[in-house]
PDB file of C-alpha atoms in Angstrom:
ATOM      1  CA  MET A 449      38.034-205.043 -64.890  1.00 70.00           C
ATOM      2  CA  PHE A 450      35.772-202.541 -62.618  1.00 72.00           C
ATOM      3  CA  SER A 451      32.355-204.520 -63.395  1.00 74.00           C
ATOM      4  CA  ASN A 452      30.329-204.516 -60.171  1.00 72.00           C
ATOM      5  CA  LEU A 453      32.621-201.398 -58.235  1.00 71.00           C
ATOM      6  CA  GLY A 454      29.752-198.861 -58.813  1.00 73.00           C
ATOM      7  CA  TRP A 455      30.617-196.030 -60.118  1.00 75.00           C
ATOM      8  CA  GLU A 456      30.629-193.963 -57.304  1.00 76.00           C
ATOM      9  CA  ASN A 457      34.043-195.636 -56.018  1.00 75.00           C
ATOM     10  CA  ILE A 458      35.588-195.465 -59.048  1.00 77.00           C
ATOM     11  CA  PRO A 459      37.355-191.973 -57.853  1.00 80.00           C
ATOM     12  CA  THR A 460      38.275-193.714 -54.712  1.00 78.00           C
ATOM     13  CA  MET A 461      39.302-196.227 -56.080  1.00 79.00           C
ATOM     14  CA  LEU A 462      41.654-194.954 -58.765  1.00 79.00           C
ATOM     15  CA  LYS A 463      43.261-192.337 -55.915  1.00 79.00           C
ATOM     16  CA  CYS A 464      43.578-195.310 -53.801  1.00 79.00           C
ATOM     17  CA  LEU A 465      45.480-196.879 -56.436  1.00 82.00           C
ATOM     18  CA  ASN A 466      48.221-194.488 -58.346  1.00 84.00           C
ATOM     19  CA  PRO A 467      48.007-194.985 -61.467  1.00 90.00           C
ATOM     20  CA  LYS A 468      50.178-193.822 -64.328  1.00 93.00           C
ATOM     21  CA  LEU A 469      48.753-192.573 -68.164  1.00 94.00           C
ATOM     22  CA  VAL A 470      51.042-193.385 -70.647  1.00 95.00           C
ATOM     23  CA  SER A 471      50.574-191.851 -74.427  1.00 95.00           C
ATOM     24  CA  GLY A 472      51.643-193.068 -78.051  1.00 95.00           C
ATOM     25  CA  LYS A 473      51.353-191.757 -81.560  1.00 96.00           C
ATOM     26  CA  ARG A 474      50.378-194.972 -84.345  1.00 93.00           C
ATOM     27  CA  ASN A 475      53.429-197.374 -84.110  1.00 92.00           C
ATOM     28  CA  ASP A 476      55.385-196.258 -81.368  1.00 96.00           C
ATOM     29  CA  TYR A 477      56.419-198.416 -78.431  1.00 95.00           C
ATOM     30  CA  LEU A 478      54.741-197.923 -75.567  1.00 95.00           C
ATOM     31  CA  PHE A 479      56.809-200.776 -73.808  1.00 95.00           C
ATOM     32  CA  ILE A 480      59.397-203.265 -74.925  1.00 93.00           C
ATOM     33  CA  SER A 481      60.385-206.675 -74.226  1.00 91.00           C
ATOM     34  CA  GLY A 482      62.913-206.426 -71.541  1.00 92.00           C
ATOM     35  CA  ASP A 483      61.446-202.769 -69.905  1.00 95.00           C
ATOM     36  CA  THR A 484      60.703-203.668 -66.332  1.00 94.00           C
ATOM     37  CA  PHE A 485      57.271-203.993 -65.163  1.00 92.00           C
ATOM     38  CA  THR A 486      55.548-201.351 -62.900  1.00 89.00           C
ATOM     39  CA  GLY A 487      51.804-202.377 -63.476  1.00 90.00           C
ATOM     40  CA  VAL A 488      49.166-203.596 -65.232  1.00 90.00           C
ATOM     41  CA  GLY A 489      47.862-201.869 -68.645  1.00 93.00           C
ATOM     42  CA  VAL A 490      43.961-200.941 -69.563  1.00 92.00           C
ATOM     43  CA  VAL A 491      43.882-198.952 -72.836  1.00 95.00           C
ATOM     44  CA  LEU A 492      41.569-195.747 -72.246  1.00 95.00           C
ATOM     45  CA  GLU A 493      41.263-194.620 -75.660  1.00 95.00           C
ATOM     46  CA  GLY A 494      42.924-195.961 -79.430  1.00 95.00           C
ATOM     47  CA  MET A 495      43.557-199.544 -80.031  1.00 92.00           C
ATOM     48  CA  ALA A 496      47.824-201.437 -78.927  1.00 94.00           C
ATOM     49  CA  GLY A 497      49.189-204.867 -79.912  1.00 91.00           C
ATOM     50  CA  VAL A 498      50.681-207.214 -77.428  1.00 91.00           C
ATOM     51  CA  LEU A 499      53.679-208.780 -80.155  1.00 91.00           C
ATOM     52  CA  SER A 500      56.125-211.086 -80.076  1.00 87.00           C
ATOM     53  CA  GLU A 501      59.594-210.198 -81.833  1.00 81.00           C
ATOM     54  CA  LYS A 502      62.871-212.003 -83.023  1.00 77.00           C
ATOM     55  CA  PRO A 503      65.999-210.542 -83.316  1.00 75.00           C
ATOM     56  CA  ASN A 504      65.738-211.214 -87.328  1.00 76.00           C
ATOM     57  CA  GLY A 505      63.001-208.772 -87.352  1.00 74.00           C
ATOM     58  CA  ASP A 506      59.850-211.685 -87.052  1.00 77.00           C
ATOM     59  CA  ARG A 507      57.333-210.751 -85.319  1.00 79.00           C
ATOM     60  CA  VAL A 508      53.072-212.381 -84.104  1.00 80.00           C
ATOM     61  CA  VAL A 509      51.234-210.411 -83.102  1.00 82.00           C
ATOM     62  CA  ILE A 510      49.971-212.015 -80.078  1.00 82.00           C
ATOM     63  CA  HIS A 511      46.968-209.720 -78.797  1.00 82.00           C
ATOM     64  CA  THR A 512      45.405-206.703 -80.475  1.00 85.00           C
ATOM     65  CA  LEU A 513      44.381-204.791 -77.206  1.00 90.00           C
ATOM     66  CA  LYS A 514      41.127-202.014 -78.030  1.00 88.00           C
ATOM     67  CA  ALA A 515      39.552-199.528 -75.415  1.00 91.00           C
ATOM     68  CA  GLY A 516      38.554-201.450 -71.932  1.00 87.00           C
ATOM     69  CA  GLU A 517      40.875-203.994 -72.799  1.00 89.00           C
ATOM     70  CA  VAL A 518      43.456-205.235 -69.986  1.00 88.00           C
ATOM     71  CA  PHE A 519      47.026-206.198 -70.389  1.00 90.00           C
ATOM     72  CA  GLY A 520      49.978-207.482 -67.974  1.00 88.00           C
ATOM     73  CA  GLU A 521      46.930-209.031 -65.990  1.00 83.00           C
ATOM     74  CA  MET A 522      49.411-212.109 -66.075  1.00 81.00           C
ATOM     75  CA  LEU A 523      52.361-211.054 -64.900  1.00 84.00           C
ATOM     76  CA  ALA A 524      50.952-209.354 -62.232  1.00 81.00           C
ATOM     77  CA  PHE A 525      50.645-212.328 -60.611  1.00 76.00           C
ATOM     78  CA  SER A 526      53.218-214.331 -61.492  1.00 81.00           C
ATOM     79  CA  GLN A 527      57.427-213.682 -60.983  1.00 83.00           C
ATOM     80  CA  LEU A 528      58.292-211.926 -64.053  1.00 85.00           C
ATOM     81  CA  THR A 529      59.940-208.125 -63.145  1.00 90.00           C
ATOM     82  CA  HIS A 530      60.031-207.413 -67.052  1.00 93.00           C
ATOM     83  CA  TRP A 531      57.539-207.175 -70.044  1.00 93.00           C
ATOM     84  CA  PRO A 532      57.951-210.225 -71.915  1.00 90.00           C
ATOM     85  CA  TYR A 533      56.876-209.053 -74.757  1.00 91.00           C
ATOM     86  CA  ALA A 534      56.207-205.632 -76.322  1.00 94.00           C
ATOM     87  CA  ILE A 535      53.110-203.559 -76.700  1.00 95.00           C
ATOM     88  CA  LYS A 536      53.056-200.854 -79.295  1.00 94.00           C
ATOM     89  CA  ALA A 537      50.340-198.572 -80.596  1.00 95.00           C
ATOM     90  CA  PHE A 538      48.496-199.179 -83.681  1.00 92.00           C
ATOM     91  CA  GLU A 539      46.645-196.535 -83.823  1.00 92.00           C
ATOM     92  CA  PRO A 540      47.690-193.177 -81.219  1.00 95.00           C
ATOM     93  CA  CYS A 541      46.268-194.375 -77.313  1.00 95.00           C
ATOM     94  CA  LYS A 542      46.061-193.826 -74.529  1.00 96.00           C
ATOM     95  CA  ILE A 543      47.056-196.587 -71.441  1.00 96.00           C
ATOM     96  CA  LEU A 544      46.638-196.381 -67.638  1.00 93.00           C
ATOM     97  CA  ILE A 545      48.890-198.117 -65.863  1.00 94.00           C
ATOM     98  CA  LEU A 546      47.788-199.488 -62.118  1.00 89.00           C
ATOM     99  CA  PRO A 547      50.799-200.616 -59.793  1.00 88.00           C
ATOM    100  CA  LYS A 548      51.397-203.986 -58.802  1.00 83.00           C
ATOM    101  CA  ALA A 549      51.681-203.900 -55.487  1.00 79.00           C
ATOM    102  CA  ARG A 550      48.347-201.372 -55.200  1.00 76.00           C
ATOM    103  CA  ILE A 551      46.449-204.543 -57.093  1.00 74.00           C
ATOM    104  CA  ILE A 552      47.365-207.392 -55.662  1.00 68.00           C
ATOM    105  CA  GLY A 553      49.184-206.115 -52.071  1.00 64.00           C
ATOM    106  CA  GLU A 554      46.910-205.958 -49.138  1.00 60.00           C
ATOM    107  CA  CYS A 555      45.108-202.361 -48.820  1.00 62.00           C
ATOM    108  CA  PRO A 556      46.411-200.188 -46.068  1.00 62.00           C
ATOM    109  CA  LYS A 557      43.000-198.894 -46.048  1.00 63.00           C
ATOM    110  CA  MET A 558      40.731-201.818 -46.191  1.00 59.00           C
ATOM    111  CA  CYS A 559      39.260-199.881 -48.898  1.00 69.00           C
ATOM    112  CA  PRO A 560      36.235-202.434 -49.312  1.00 69.00           C
ATOM    113  CA  TRP A 561      36.170-202.557 -53.843  1.00 72.00           C
ATOM    114  CA  HIS A 562      39.429-203.817 -52.998  1.00 72.00           C
ATOM    115  CA  ARG A 563      38.080-207.533 -53.037  1.00 72.00           C
ATOM    116  CA  SER A 564      36.018-207.005 -55.838  1.00 76.00           C
ATOM    117  CA  LEU A 565      38.851-206.075 -58.296  1.00 76.00           C
ATOM    118  CA  VAL A 566      41.254-208.797 -57.256  1.00 74.00           C
ATOM    119  CA  GLU A 567      38.237-211.297 -58.123  1.00 77.00           C
ATOM    120  CA  ASN A 568      37.465-209.566 -61.276  1.00 79.00           C
ATOM    121  CA  PHE A 569      41.502-209.997 -62.240  1.00 77.00           C
ATOM    122  CA  LEU A 570      41.103-213.916 -62.176  1.00 77.00           C
ATOM    123  CA  LYS A 571      37.833-213.418 -64.290  1.00 79.00           C
ATOM    124  CA  LEU A 572      40.337-211.828 -66.369  1.00 78.00           C
ATOM    125  CA  LEU A 573      43.338-214.261 -65.824  1.00 76.00           C
ATOM    126  CA  SER A 574      40.587-217.568 -66.741  1.00 74.00           C
ATOM    127  CA  GLN A 575      39.158-215.478 -70.014  1.00 75.00           C
ATOM    128  CA  LYS A 576      43.189-214.501 -70.854  1.00 75.00           C
ATOM    129  CA  ALA A 577      44.073-218.082 -70.677  1.00 75.00           C
ATOM    130  CA  LEU A 578      40.971-219.363 -73.093  1.00 74.00           C
ATOM    131  CA  MET A 579      42.080-216.760 -76.198  1.00 74.00           C
ATOM    132  CA  LEU A 580      45.792-217.848 -75.697  1.00 75.00           C
ATOM    133  CA  ASN A 581      44.550-221.391 -76.309  1.00 75.00           C
ATOM    134  CA  ARG A 582      42.747-220.766 -79.320  1.00 79.00           C
ATOM    135  CA  LYS A 583      45.765-218.587 -80.261  1.00 78.00           C
ATOM    136  CA  VAL A 584      47.524-221.899 -80.233  1.00 81.00           C
ATOM    137  CA  GLU A 585      44.706-223.679 -82.307  1.00 84.00           C
ATOM    138  CA  TYR A 586      45.034-221.275 -84.827  1.00 85.00           C
ATOM    139  CA  LEU A 587      49.183-221.620 -84.922  1.00 82.00           C
ATOM    140  CA  SER A 588      48.385-225.222 -85.113  1.00 87.00           C
ATOM    141  CA  ILE A 589      46.186-225.613 -88.040  1.00 91.00           C
ATOM    142  CA  LYS A 590      47.636-226.448 -91.579  1.00 89.00           C
ATOM    143  CA  GLY A 591      47.028-224.277 -94.756  1.00 92.00           C
ATOM    144  CA  ILE A 592      46.571-220.467 -95.042  1.00 94.00           C
ATOM    145  CA  ARG A 593      42.988-221.380 -96.050  1.00 95.00           C
ATOM    146  CA  ALA A 594      41.993-223.382 -92.995  1.00 94.00           C
ATOM    147  CA  LYS A 595      43.744-220.840 -90.522  1.00 94.00           C
ATOM    148  CA  VAL A 596      41.562-217.713 -92.394  1.00 94.00           C
ATOM    149  CA  SER A 597      38.056-219.895 -93.007  1.00 95.00           C
ATOM    150  CA  THR A 598      38.281-220.578 -89.240  1.00 94.00           C
ATOM    151  CA  TYR A 599      39.274-217.274 -87.948  1.00 93.00           C
ATOM    152  CA  LEU A 600      36.595-215.348 -89.835  1.00 95.00           C
ATOM    153  CA  TYR A 601      34.236-218.469 -88.863  1.00 94.00           C
ATOM    154  CA  ASP A 602      35.208-217.662 -85.518  1.00 91.00           C
ATOM    155  CA  GLN A 603      33.966-213.828 -85.207  1.00 92.00           C
ATOM    156  CA  TYR A 604      31.491-214.389 -87.513  1.00 94.00           C
ATOM    157  CA  LEU A 605      29.981-216.426 -84.402  1.00 92.00           C
ATOM    158  CA  LEU A 606      30.931-213.880 -82.197  1.00 86.00           C
ATOM    159  CA  GLN A 607      29.444-210.865 -83.791  1.00 91.00           C
ATOM    160  CA  GLY A 608      26.365-212.991 -84.585  1.00 92.00           C
ATOM    161  CA  SER A 609      26.496-211.402 -88.120  1.00 94.00           C
ATOM    162  CA  ARG A 610      27.439-212.807 -92.041  1.00 95.00           C
ATOM    163  CA  ASP A 611      28.997-209.048 -91.699  1.00 96.00           C
ATOM    164  CA  ILE A 612      32.144-208.852 -89.745  1.00 95.00           C
ATOM    165  CA  GLN A 613      34.717-206.107 -88.812  1.00 93.00           C
ATOM    166  CA  LEU A 614      38.255-207.103 -87.929  1.00 91.00           C
ATOM    167  CA  SER A 615      40.153-204.904 -85.619  1.00 81.00           C
ATOM    168  CA  LEU A 616      43.129-205.895 -87.439  1.00 83.00           C
ATOM    169  CA  ASN A 617      44.203-204.850 -90.511  1.00 86.00           C
ATOM    170  CA  ARG A 618      45.295-207.398 -93.665  1.00 89.00           C
ATOM    171  CA  THR A 619      49.282-207.049 -91.752  1.00 87.00           C
ATOM    172  CA  GLU A 620      48.806-207.740 -88.565  1.00 83.00           C
ATOM    173  CA  LEU A 621      45.943-210.638 -89.590  1.00 89.00           C
ATOM    174  CA  ALA A 622      48.305-212.182 -91.370  1.00 90.00           C
ATOM    175  CA  ASP A 623      51.057-212.056 -88.677  1.00 84.00           C
ATOM    176  CA  PHE A 624      48.490-213.043 -85.728  1.00 85.00           C
ATOM    177  CA  LEU A 625      47.821-215.937 -87.713  1.00 90.00           C
ATOM    178  CA  ASN A 626      51.802-216.463 -88.322  1.00 87.00           C
ATOM    179  CA  VAL A 627      51.493-216.226 -91.902  1.00 92.00           C
ATOM    180  CA  SER A 628      52.636-214.785 -95.113  1.00 92.00           C
ATOM    181  CA  ARG A 629      50.612-211.412 -96.051  1.00 93.00           C
ATOM    182  CA  PRO A 630      50.840-212.084-100.421  1.00 95.00           C
ATOM    183  CA  SER A 631      50.225-215.206 -99.533  1.00 95.00           C
ATOM    184  CA  MET A 632      46.864-214.663 -97.311  1.00 95.00           C
ATOM    185  CA  SER A 633      45.943-212.072 -99.866  1.00 95.00           C
ATOM    186  CA  ARG A 634      45.875-214.490-102.387  1.00 96.00           C
ATOM    187  CA  GLU A 635      43.350-216.949-100.928  1.00 96.00           C
ATOM    188  CA  LEU A 636      41.159-214.595 -99.684  1.00 96.00           C
ATOM    189  CA  GLY A 637      40.699-213.828-103.357  1.00 96.00           C
ATOM    190  CA  LYS A 638      40.045-216.982-104.324  1.00 96.00           C
ATOM    191  CA  MET A 639      37.877-217.208-101.703  1.00 96.00           C
ATOM    192  CA  ARG A 640      35.966-214.578-103.185  1.00 96.00           C
ATOM    193  CA  GLU A 641      35.987-215.544-106.742  1.00 96.00           C
ATOM    194  CA  GLU A 642      34.462-219.163-105.488  1.00 96.00           C
ATOM    195  CA  GLY A 643      31.978-217.273-103.894  1.00 96.00           C
ATOM    196  CA  ILE A 644      32.577-218.262-100.203  1.00 96.00           C
ATOM    197  CA  ILE A 645      33.279-214.531 -98.621  1.00 96.00           C
ATOM    198  CA  ASP A 646      33.321-210.754-100.191  1.00 96.00           C
ATOM    199  CA  PHE A 647      35.325-208.070 -98.426  1.00 96.00           C
ATOM    200  CA  HIS A 648      36.883-204.718 -98.487  1.00 93.00           C
ATOM    201  CA  LEU A 649      39.753-203.636 -96.271  1.00 89.00           C
ATOM    202  CA  ASN A 650      39.226-205.016 -92.524  1.00 90.00           C
ATOM    203  CA  ARG A 651      35.409-205.204 -93.705  1.00 94.00           C
ATOM    204  CA  PHE A 652      33.561-209.519 -94.440  1.00 97.00           C
ATOM    205  CA  HIS A 653      30.488-211.150 -96.171  1.00 96.00           C
ATOM    206  CA  ILE A 654      30.570-214.900 -95.384  1.00 96.00           C
ATOM    207  CA  LYS A 655      28.131-215.249 -98.453  1.00 96.00           C
ATOM    208  CA  ASN A 656      28.075-219.407 -98.165  1.00 95.00           C
ATOM    209  CA  GLU A 657      28.895-219.870 -94.303  1.00 93.00           C
ATOM    210  CA  GLN A 658      29.026-223.853 -95.045  1.00 93.00           C
ATOM    211  CA  ALA A 659      31.488-223.324 -97.415  1.00 94.00           C
ATOM    212  CA  LEU A 660      33.345-222.014 -95.172  1.00 94.00           C
ATOM    213  CA  ARG A 661      33.091-224.110 -92.387  1.00 92.00           C
ATOM    214  CA  HIS A 662      33.728-226.999 -94.239  1.00 93.00           C
ATOM    215  CA  ILE A 663      37.076-225.567 -95.539  1.00 93.00           C
ATOM    216  CA  PHE A 664      37.965-226.209 -91.905  1.00 87.00           C
ATOM    217  CA  GLU A 665      36.746-229.299 -90.764  1.00 85.00           C
ATOM    218  CA  SER A 666      37.135-231.326 -93.722  1.00 76.00           C
TER     219      SER A 666
END
């Protein structure tokens, strides 16, 4: 979000934006659905998740947020005034909240970095839209094995290695793919027995890349 702004401009920029610092422990809710939307969040430390939760307790992990990632940017450019989803700390984290009016409104001081900040936000919006499209594709895939295989193969391509580290634990991955955790664990175990993958906790090794790709291509 702050790319091409110059480190020398950061102190002045933060003073102009007048951000608020929010922190939380693991499993704390930083925002819940219905809270007033006051600004865009930037994860400074730790990891959080964007959750869609239903009254019956079911939840879907829309996105995980690591240090340096931004959330709420789509709301900043919309007419919504409340958070439509929850933000939960997956581990102790610190969040910087940048007021909406200070980002998309006209800068009274005509700061030279303001235009670059808005351009960066528009790039983030495009990237987030592409990510959400991919999320919809995961949800539309039939079968747990095909969903898991597609996700692992995408991570293999993204990380450029057969040894991949997931930012999600097993429960979070099941929520992200909208599948049952026990069923997903059984499927992962079968894939390990078949020599397609190996894993320990959230570390995976792709043993047979062609077999993994064949699962979701067939």
